[in-house]
Amino acid sequence: MRAESSTTAYWDAAAAGFDDEPDHGLRDPVVREAWAGRLRGWLPGWAADVLDLGCGTGSLALLAAEWGHRVTGVDRSPRMVELARAKLAGTGAGVLVGDAAEPPVGEGRFDVVLVRHLLWMLPDQRAVLRRWVRLLRPGGRLVLIEGRWGESEPVGLTAAELSALVGPLTERLSVEELAPDAALWGRVVRDERYALVADLAPVRRHREIVDVHLILRRGGDVLLARRANTGYADGLLHAPSGHVEDGEDVRAAMVREAAEEIGISFGPDEVRAVLVLQHKAPTGGARTGWFFEAELGERGEGGLEPVNREPEKCSELGWFPLDALPDDMVAYCRAGLEAYRAGHRFALHWHEPDDPIAYAPEGPDRLAPL
């Protein structure tokens, strides 16, 4: 707490002369125009919500506000905030007293988070960057103006160091060298100065795999197949199943998969949808499974039995009692059969990251009827 107070006191004392630096006050028209040109390239071409953290006296915030952006500034120094509010008067911009590392604003509210010459001074920079990213809307942008200043005893962050910190948090980033442009600083500089611009991934429509599962019954038994050589859940039992292909409805997919996997050609009216189950594996995305019921019935009496048509993917077929299912099953399929046996029509089966793919009798029950 004492360190924070001393930092605030330092910047309060520095506020009166802060704008004397050419790149702080932007009083020189050449310097101002140089920063305006750069900033225009970093900000959206439409009226955006911009958060300027560590805004100082508000010189960059003023440029953004003059172009119609909705600007919020944050600075720890009450004196800096006082000067920024005066500079931004009449623009509609707001300036808050607060810690830029933990800004007093809501998450997901901004299109751009703009920060100049600040991150290098903050502890736990990874955590700070994660907080700043959470302030952005999907598709939002971080604009970080940083550098490695001084030649004999340099301080700051190199572009490579900052890129390594920001890269995992964003979809794409670029680095723009600023040191060679003397107009930005009002003089020639020889150290490393740059802007890192990083974009978050835009909002994407939710998409997931659709698969179909056959609950083939013969009296009180159901047919299960043991997976082999697939790289997923090999050695475990699962109902005959597969993915829906492009342009194919779920019933047609079930008819096709039954013929391909067990050699039985059902008519469309011989398979009945009995359950829709949304599932997420311990790792990976979600998928929606349609479970269809069919009776072997008279087909079995004439000697027509299911056959293993895909021995490269299945080591055996077998009949198992529905009310006493084996434990060595894929948890997803086991959940679907249990939901079906209980009479549920819609359910979720949402794994946690540490859950096993295999059914675990003593594990948590992830089946949630809807």
PDB file of N, CA and C in Angstrom, residues 148-213:
ATOM      1  N   ARG A 148      12.208  -0.148 -25.036  1.00  0.00           N
ATOM      2  CA  ARG A 148      13.360  -0.494 -24.178  1.00  0.00           C
ATOM      3  C   ARG A 148      14.255   0.722 -24.242  1.00  0.00           C
ATOM      4  N   TRP A 149      14.159   1.565 -23.186  1.00  0.00           N
ATOM      5  CA  TRP A 149      14.742   2.890 -23.216  1.00  0.00           C
ATOM      6  C   TRP A 149      16.107   2.909 -22.543  1.00  0.00           C
ATOM      7  N   GLY A 150      16.989   3.753 -23.090  1.00  0.00           N
ATOM      8  CA  GLY A 150      18.324   3.924 -22.520  1.00  0.00           C
ATOM      9  C   GLY A 150      19.327   3.017 -23.189  1.00  0.00           C
ATOM     10  N   GLU A 151      20.584   3.405 -23.127  1.00  0.00           N
ATOM     11  CA  GLU A 151      21.628   2.620 -23.774  1.00  0.00           C
ATOM     12  C   GLU A 151      22.564   1.969 -22.772  1.00  0.00           C
ATOM     13  N   SER A 152      22.988   2.687 -21.746  1.00  0.00           N
ATOM     14  CA  SER A 152      23.910   2.094 -20.773  1.00  0.00           C
ATOM     15  C   SER A 152      23.181   1.188 -19.788  1.00  0.00           C
ATOM     16  N   GLU A 153      22.030   1.625 -19.289  1.00  0.00           N
ATOM     17  CA  GLU A 153      21.229   0.812 -18.365  1.00  0.00           C
ATOM     18  C   GLU A 153      19.773   0.838 -18.832  1.00  0.00           C
ATOM     19  N   PRO A 154      19.472   0.107 -19.888  1.00  0.00           N
ATOM     20  CA  PRO A 154      18.129   0.181 -20.475  1.00  0.00           C
ATOM     21  C   PRO A 154      17.057  -0.403 -19.555  1.00  0.00           C
ATOM     22  N   VAL A 155      15.867   0.153 -19.651  1.00  0.00           N
ATOM     23  CA  VAL A 155      14.707  -0.353 -18.917  1.00  0.00           C
ATOM     24  C   VAL A 155      13.557  -0.511 -19.905  1.00  0.00           C
ATOM     25  N   GLY A 156      12.605  -1.354 -19.575  1.00  0.00           N
ATOM     26  CA  GLY A 156      11.437  -1.536 -20.420  1.00  0.00           C
ATOM     27  C   GLY A 156      11.319  -2.949 -20.948  1.00  0.00           C
ATOM     28  N   LEU A 157      10.516  -3.116 -21.988  1.00  0.00           N
ATOM     29  CA  LEU A 157      10.256  -4.413 -22.611  1.00  0.00           C
ATOM     30  C   LEU A 157      10.632  -4.351 -24.081  1.00  0.00           C
ATOM     31  N   THR A 158      11.374  -5.329 -24.549  1.00  0.00           N
ATOM     32  CA  THR A 158      11.642  -5.405 -25.974  1.00  0.00           C
ATOM     33  C   THR A 158      10.381  -5.874 -26.692  1.00  0.00           C
ATOM     34  N   ALA A 159      10.331  -5.638 -27.981  1.00  0.00           N
ATOM     35  CA  ALA A 159       9.179  -6.085 -28.771  1.00  0.00           C
ATOM     36  C   ALA A 159       9.048  -7.604 -28.732  1.00  0.00           C
ATOM     37  N   ALA A 160      10.190  -8.294 -28.734  1.00  0.00           N
ATOM     38  CA  ALA A 160      10.147  -9.758 -28.676  1.00  0.00           C
ATOM     39  C   ALA A 160       9.579 -10.234 -27.340  1.00  0.00           C
ATOM     40  N   GLU A 161       9.968  -9.583 -26.252  1.00  0.00           N
ATOM     41  CA  GLU A 161       9.455  -9.970 -24.932  1.00  0.00           C
ATOM     42  C   GLU A 161       7.951  -9.734 -24.831  1.00  0.00           C
ATOM     43  N   LEU A 162       7.501  -8.589 -25.315  1.00  0.00           N
ATOM     44  CA  LEU A 162       6.078  -8.287 -25.230  1.00  0.00           C
ATOM     45  C   LEU A 162       5.268  -9.182 -26.169  1.00  0.00           C
ATOM     46  N   SER A 163       5.800  -9.476 -27.329  1.00  0.00           N
ATOM     47  CA  SER A 163       5.096 -10.374 -28.258  1.00  0.00           C
ATOM     48  C   SER A 163       4.894 -11.745 -27.639  1.00  0.00           C
ATOM     49  N   ALA A 164       5.900 -12.222 -26.900  1.00  0.00           N
ATOM     50  CA  ALA A 164       5.779 -13.526 -26.252  1.00  0.00           C
ATOM     51  C   ALA A 164       4.706 -13.512 -25.169  1.00  0.00           C
ATOM     52  N   LEU A 165       4.533 -12.378 -24.496  1.00  0.00           N
ATOM     53  CA  LEU A 165       3.502 -12.271 -23.460  1.00  0.00           C
ATOM     54  C   LEU A 165       2.101 -12.177 -24.055  1.00  0.00           C
ATOM     55  N   VAL A 166       1.979 -11.432 -25.150  1.00  0.00           N
ATOM     56  CA  VAL A 166       0.657 -11.143 -25.715  1.00  0.00           C
ATOM     57  C   VAL A 166       0.185 -12.241 -26.658  1.00  0.00           C
ATOM     58  N   GLY A 167       1.100 -12.868 -27.374  1.00  0.00           N
ATOM     59  CA  GLY A 167       0.730 -13.829 -28.413  1.00  0.00           C
ATOM     60  C   GLY A 167      -0.292 -14.870 -28.001  1.00  0.00           C
ATOM     61  N   PRO A 168      -0.117 -15.550 -26.843  1.00  0.00           N
ATOM     62  CA  PRO A 168      -1.080 -16.594 -26.471  1.00  0.00           C
ATOM     63  C   PRO A 168      -2.471 -16.072 -26.169  1.00  0.00           C
ATOM     64  N   LEU A 169      -2.637 -14.767 -25.977  1.00  0.00           N
ATOM     65  CA  LEU A 169      -3.923 -14.204 -25.574  1.00  0.00           C
ATOM     66  C   LEU A 169      -4.735 -13.689 -26.752  1.00  0.00           C
ATOM     67  N   THR A 170      -4.138 -13.610 -27.926  1.00  0.00           N
ATOM     68  CA  THR A 170      -4.806 -12.959 -29.053  1.00  0.00           C
ATOM     69  C   THR A 170      -4.683 -13.819 -30.306  1.00  0.00           C
ATOM     70  N   GLU A 171      -5.467 -13.458 -31.312  1.00  0.00           N
ATOM     71  CA  GLU A 171      -5.460 -14.229 -32.559  1.00  0.00           C
ATOM     72  C   GLU A 171      -4.308 -13.830 -33.463  1.00  0.00           C
ATOM     73  N   ARG A 172      -3.988 -12.543 -33.515  1.00  0.00           N
ATOM     74  CA  ARG A 172      -2.897 -12.091 -34.383  1.00  0.00           C
ATOM     75  C   ARG A 172      -2.335 -10.793 -33.814  1.00  0.00           C
ATOM     76  N   LEU A 173      -1.079 -10.550 -34.081  1.00  0.00           N
ATOM     77  CA  LEU A 173      -0.454  -9.311 -33.617  1.00  0.00           C
ATOM     78  C   LEU A 173       0.565  -8.837 -34.635  1.00  0.00           C
ATOM     79  N   SER A 174       0.851  -7.544 -34.558  1.00  0.00           N
ATOM     80  CA  SER A 174       1.879  -6.948 -35.396  1.00  0.00           C
ATOM     81  C   SER A 174       2.641  -5.927 -34.576  1.00  0.00           C
ATOM     82  N   VAL A 175       3.880  -5.688 -34.944  1.00  0.00           N
ATOM     83  CA  VAL A 175       4.736  -4.727 -34.246  1.00  0.00           C
ATOM     84  C   VAL A 175       5.145  -3.646 -35.236  1.00  0.00           C
ATOM     85  N   GLU A 176       4.963  -2.401 -34.827  1.00  0.00           N
ATOM     86  CA  GLU A 176       5.292  -1.250 -35.661  1.00  0.00           C
ATOM     87  C   GLU A 176       6.426  -0.473 -34.992  1.00  0.00           C
ATOM     88  N   GLU A 177       7.545  -0.373 -35.655  1.00  0.00           N
ATOM     89  CA  GLU A 177       8.695   0.351 -35.095  1.00  0.00           C
ATOM     90  C   GLU A 177       8.408   1.851 -35.077  1.00  0.00           C
ATOM     91  N   LEU A 178       8.678   2.490 -33.955  1.00  0.00           N
ATOM     92  CA  LEU A 178       8.408   3.920 -33.797  1.00  0.00           C
ATOM     93  C   LEU A 178       9.667   4.759 -33.629  1.00  0.00           C
ATOM     94  N   ALA A 179      10.758   4.136 -33.210  1.00  0.00           N
ATOM     95  CA  ALA A 179      11.973   4.905 -32.930  1.00  0.00           C
ATOM     96  C   ALA A 179      12.494   5.679 -34.143  1.00  0.00           C
ATOM     97  N   PRO A 180      12.441   5.106 -35.354  1.00  0.00           N
ATOM     98  CA  PRO A 180      13.001   5.845 -36.497  1.00  0.00           C
ATOM     99  C   PRO A 180      12.241   7.124 -36.861  1.00  0.00           C
ATOM    100  N   ASP A 181      11.003   7.267 -36.367  1.00  0.00           N
ATOM    101  CA  ASP A 181      10.199   8.439 -36.706  1.00  0.00           C
ATOM    102  C   ASP A 181      10.450   9.535 -35.670  1.00  0.00           C
ATOM    103  N   ALA A 182      11.429  10.408 -35.949  1.00  0.00           N
ATOM    104  CA  ALA A 182      11.818  11.447 -34.984  1.00  0.00           C
ATOM    105  C   ALA A 182      10.681  12.410 -34.683  1.00  0.00           C
ATOM    106  N   ALA A 183       9.758  12.564 -35.609  1.00  0.00           N
ATOM    107  CA  ALA A 183       8.646  13.495 -35.395  1.00  0.00           C
ATOM    108  C   ALA A 183       7.783  13.085 -34.210  1.00  0.00           C
ATOM    109  N   LEU A 184       7.745  11.794 -33.898  1.00  0.00           N
ATOM    110  CA  LEU A 184       6.937  11.337 -32.764  1.00  0.00           C
ATOM    111  C   LEU A 184       7.501  11.818 -31.433  1.00  0.00           C
ATOM    112  N   TRP A 185       8.817  12.022 -31.386  1.00  0.00           N
ATOM    113  CA  TRP A 185       9.495  12.319 -30.120  1.00  0.00           C
ATOM    114  C   TRP A 185      10.018  13.751 -30.048  1.00  0.00           C
ATOM    115  N   GLY A 186       9.925  14.445 -31.149  1.00  0.00           N
ATOM    116  CA  GLY A 186      10.451  15.803 -31.178  1.00  0.00           C
ATOM    117  C   GLY A 186      11.961  15.846 -31.235  1.00  0.00           C
ATOM    118  N   ARG A 187      12.577  14.709 -31.493  1.00  0.00           N
ATOM    119  CA  ARG A 187      14.043  14.617 -31.553  1.00  0.00           C
ATOM    120  C   ARG A 187      14.403  13.237 -32.084  1.00  0.00           C
ATOM    121  N   VAL A 188      15.670  13.047 -32.376  1.00  0.00           N
ATOM    122  CA  VAL A 188      16.160  11.737 -32.798  1.00  0.00           C
ATOM    123  C   VAL A 188      16.352  10.865 -31.559  1.00  0.00           C
ATOM    124  N   VAL A 189      15.875   9.621 -31.603  1.00  0.00           N
ATOM    125  CA  VAL A 189      16.086   8.672 -30.501  1.00  0.00           C
ATOM    126  C   VAL A 189      16.776   7.443 -31.063  1.00  0.00           C
ATOM    127  N   ARG A 190      17.544   6.760 -30.214  1.00  0.00           N
ATOM    128  CA  ARG A 190      18.346   5.631 -30.677  1.00  0.00           C
ATOM    129  C   ARG A 190      18.033   4.336 -29.934  1.00  0.00           C
ATOM    130  N   ASP A 191      17.021   4.343 -29.078  1.00  0.00           N
ATOM    131  CA  ASP A 191      16.670   3.114 -28.371  1.00  0.00           C
ATOM    132  C   ASP A 191      15.488   2.438 -29.065  1.00  0.00           C
ATOM    133  N   GLU A 192      14.951   1.405 -28.466  1.00  0.00           N
ATOM    134  CA  GLU A 192      13.866   0.639 -29.087  1.00  0.00           C
ATOM    135  C   GLU A 192      12.511   1.190 -28.641  1.00  0.00           C
ATOM    136  N   ARG A 193      11.702   1.608 -29.585  1.00  0.00           N
ATOM    137  CA  ARG A 193      10.356   2.090 -29.303  1.00  0.00           C
ATOM    138  C   ARG A 193       9.433   1.526 -30.377  1.00  0.00           C
ATOM    139  N   TYR A 194       8.256   1.093 -29.970  1.00  0.00           N
ATOM    140  CA  TYR A 194       7.388   0.377 -30.912  1.00  0.00           C
ATOM    141  C   TYR A 194       5.951   0.394 -30.411  1.00  0.00           C
ATOM    142  N   ALA A 195       5.041   0.048 -31.295  1.00  0.00           N
ATOM    143  CA  ALA A 195       3.640  -0.202 -30.945  1.00  0.00           C
ATOM    144  C   ALA A 195       3.317  -1.642 -31.309  1.00  0.00           C
ATOM    145  N   LEU A 196       2.750  -2.367 -30.359  1.00  0.00           N
ATOM    146  CA  LEU A 196       2.277  -3.725 -30.611  1.00  0.00           C
ATOM    147  C   LEU A 196       0.748  -3.669 -30.697  1.00  0.00           C
ATOM    148  N   VAL A 197       0.214  -4.086 -31.817  1.00  0.00           N
ATOM    149  CA  VAL A 197      -1.226  -4.085 -32.048  1.00  0.00           C
ATOM    150  C   VAL A 197      -1.681  -5.533 -32.130  1.00  0.00           C
ATOM    151  N   ALA A 198      -2.585  -5.931 -31.232  1.00  0.00           N
ATOM    152  CA  ALA A 198      -3.022  -7.324 -31.144  1.00  0.00           C
ATOM    153  C   ALA A 198      -4.538  -7.393 -31.194  1.00  0.00           C
ATOM    154  N   ASP A 199      -5.052  -8.254 -32.052  1.00  0.00           N
ATOM    155  CA  ASP A 199      -6.494  -8.416 -32.232  1.00  0.00           C
ATOM    156  C   ASP A 199      -6.968  -9.719 -31.619  1.00  0.00           C
ATOM    157  N   LEU A 200      -8.079  -9.632 -30.884  1.00  0.00           N
ATOM    158  CA  LEU A 200      -8.731 -10.827 -30.378  1.00  0.00           C
ATOM    159  C   LEU A 200      -9.488 -11.505 -31.507  1.00  0.00           C
ATOM    160  N   ALA A 201      -9.772 -12.779 -31.308  1.00  0.00           N
ATOM    161  CA  ALA A 201     -10.564 -13.502 -32.308  1.00  0.00           C
ATOM    162  C   ALA A 201     -11.967 -12.925 -32.367  1.00  0.00           C
ATOM    163  N   PRO A 202     -12.518 -12.762 -33.562  1.00  0.00           N
ATOM    164  CA  PRO A 202     -13.899 -12.271 -33.678  1.00  0.00           C
ATOM    165  C   PRO A 202     -14.888 -13.316 -33.213  1.00  0.00           C
ATOM    166  N   VAL A 203     -16.114 -12.896 -32.984  1.00  0.00           N
ATOM    167  CA  VAL A 203     -17.174 -13.829 -32.605  1.00  0.00           C
ATOM    168  C   VAL A 203     -17.428 -14.797 -33.760  1.00  0.00           C
ATOM    169  N   ARG A 204     -17.478 -16.053 -33.459  1.00  0.00           N
ATOM    170  CA  ARG A 204     -17.791 -17.063 -34.457  1.00  0.00           C
ATOM    171  C   ARG A 204     -19.098 -17.754 -34.100  1.00  0.00           C
ATOM    172  N   ARG A 205     -19.850 -18.112 -35.108  1.00  0.00           N
ATOM    173  CA  ARG A 205     -21.071 -18.857 -34.853  1.00  0.00           C
ATOM    174  C   ARG A 205     -20.738 -20.204 -34.246  1.00  0.00           C
ATOM    175  N   HIS A 206     -21.585 -20.602 -33.309  1.00  0.00           N
ATOM    176  CA  HIS A 206     -21.383 -21.894 -32.655  1.00  0.00           C
ATOM    177  C   HIS A 206     -21.616 -23.017 -33.659  1.00  0.00           C
ATOM    178  N   ARG A 207     -20.652 -23.899 -33.804  1.00  0.00           N
ATOM    179  CA  ARG A 207     -20.771 -25.039 -34.686  1.00  0.00           C
ATOM    180  C   ARG A 207     -20.302 -26.277 -33.940  1.00  0.00           C
ATOM    181  N   GLU A 208     -20.973 -27.388 -34.182  1.00  0.00           N
ATOM    182  CA  GLU A 208     -20.524 -28.615 -33.566  1.00  0.00           C
ATOM    183  C   GLU A 208     -20.895 -29.810 -34.436  1.00  0.00           C
ATOM    184  N   ILE A 209     -20.184 -30.892 -34.206  1.00  0.00           N
ATOM    185  CA  ILE A 209     -20.428 -32.134 -34.931  1.00  0.00           C
ATOM    186  C   ILE A 209     -21.799 -32.671 -34.543  1.00  0.00           C
ATOM    187  N   VAL A 210     -22.480 -33.262 -35.498  1.00  0.00           N
ATOM    188  CA  VAL A 210     -23.710 -34.004 -35.227  1.00  0.00           C
ATOM    189  C   VAL A 210     -23.418 -35.472 -35.526  1.00  0.00           C
ATOM    190  N   ASP A 211     -23.696 -36.349 -34.558  1.00  0.00           N
ATOM    191  CA  ASP A 211     -23.506 -37.773 -34.796  1.00  0.00           C
ATOM    192  C   ASP A 211     -24.775 -38.544 -34.474  1.00  0.00           C
ATOM    193  N   VAL A 212     -24.825 -39.781 -34.952  1.00  0.00           N
ATOM    194  CA  VAL A 212     -26.002 -40.629 -34.773  1.00  0.00           C
ATOM    195  C   VAL A 212     -25.570 -41.948 -34.131  1.00  0.00           C
ATOM    196  N   HIS A 213     -26.455 -42.516 -33.302  1.00  0.00           N
ATOM    197  CA  HIS A 213     -26.159 -43.735 -32.548  1.00  0.00           C
ATOM    198  C   HIS A 213     -27.351 -44.677 -32.666  1.00  0.00           C
TER     199      HIS A 213
END
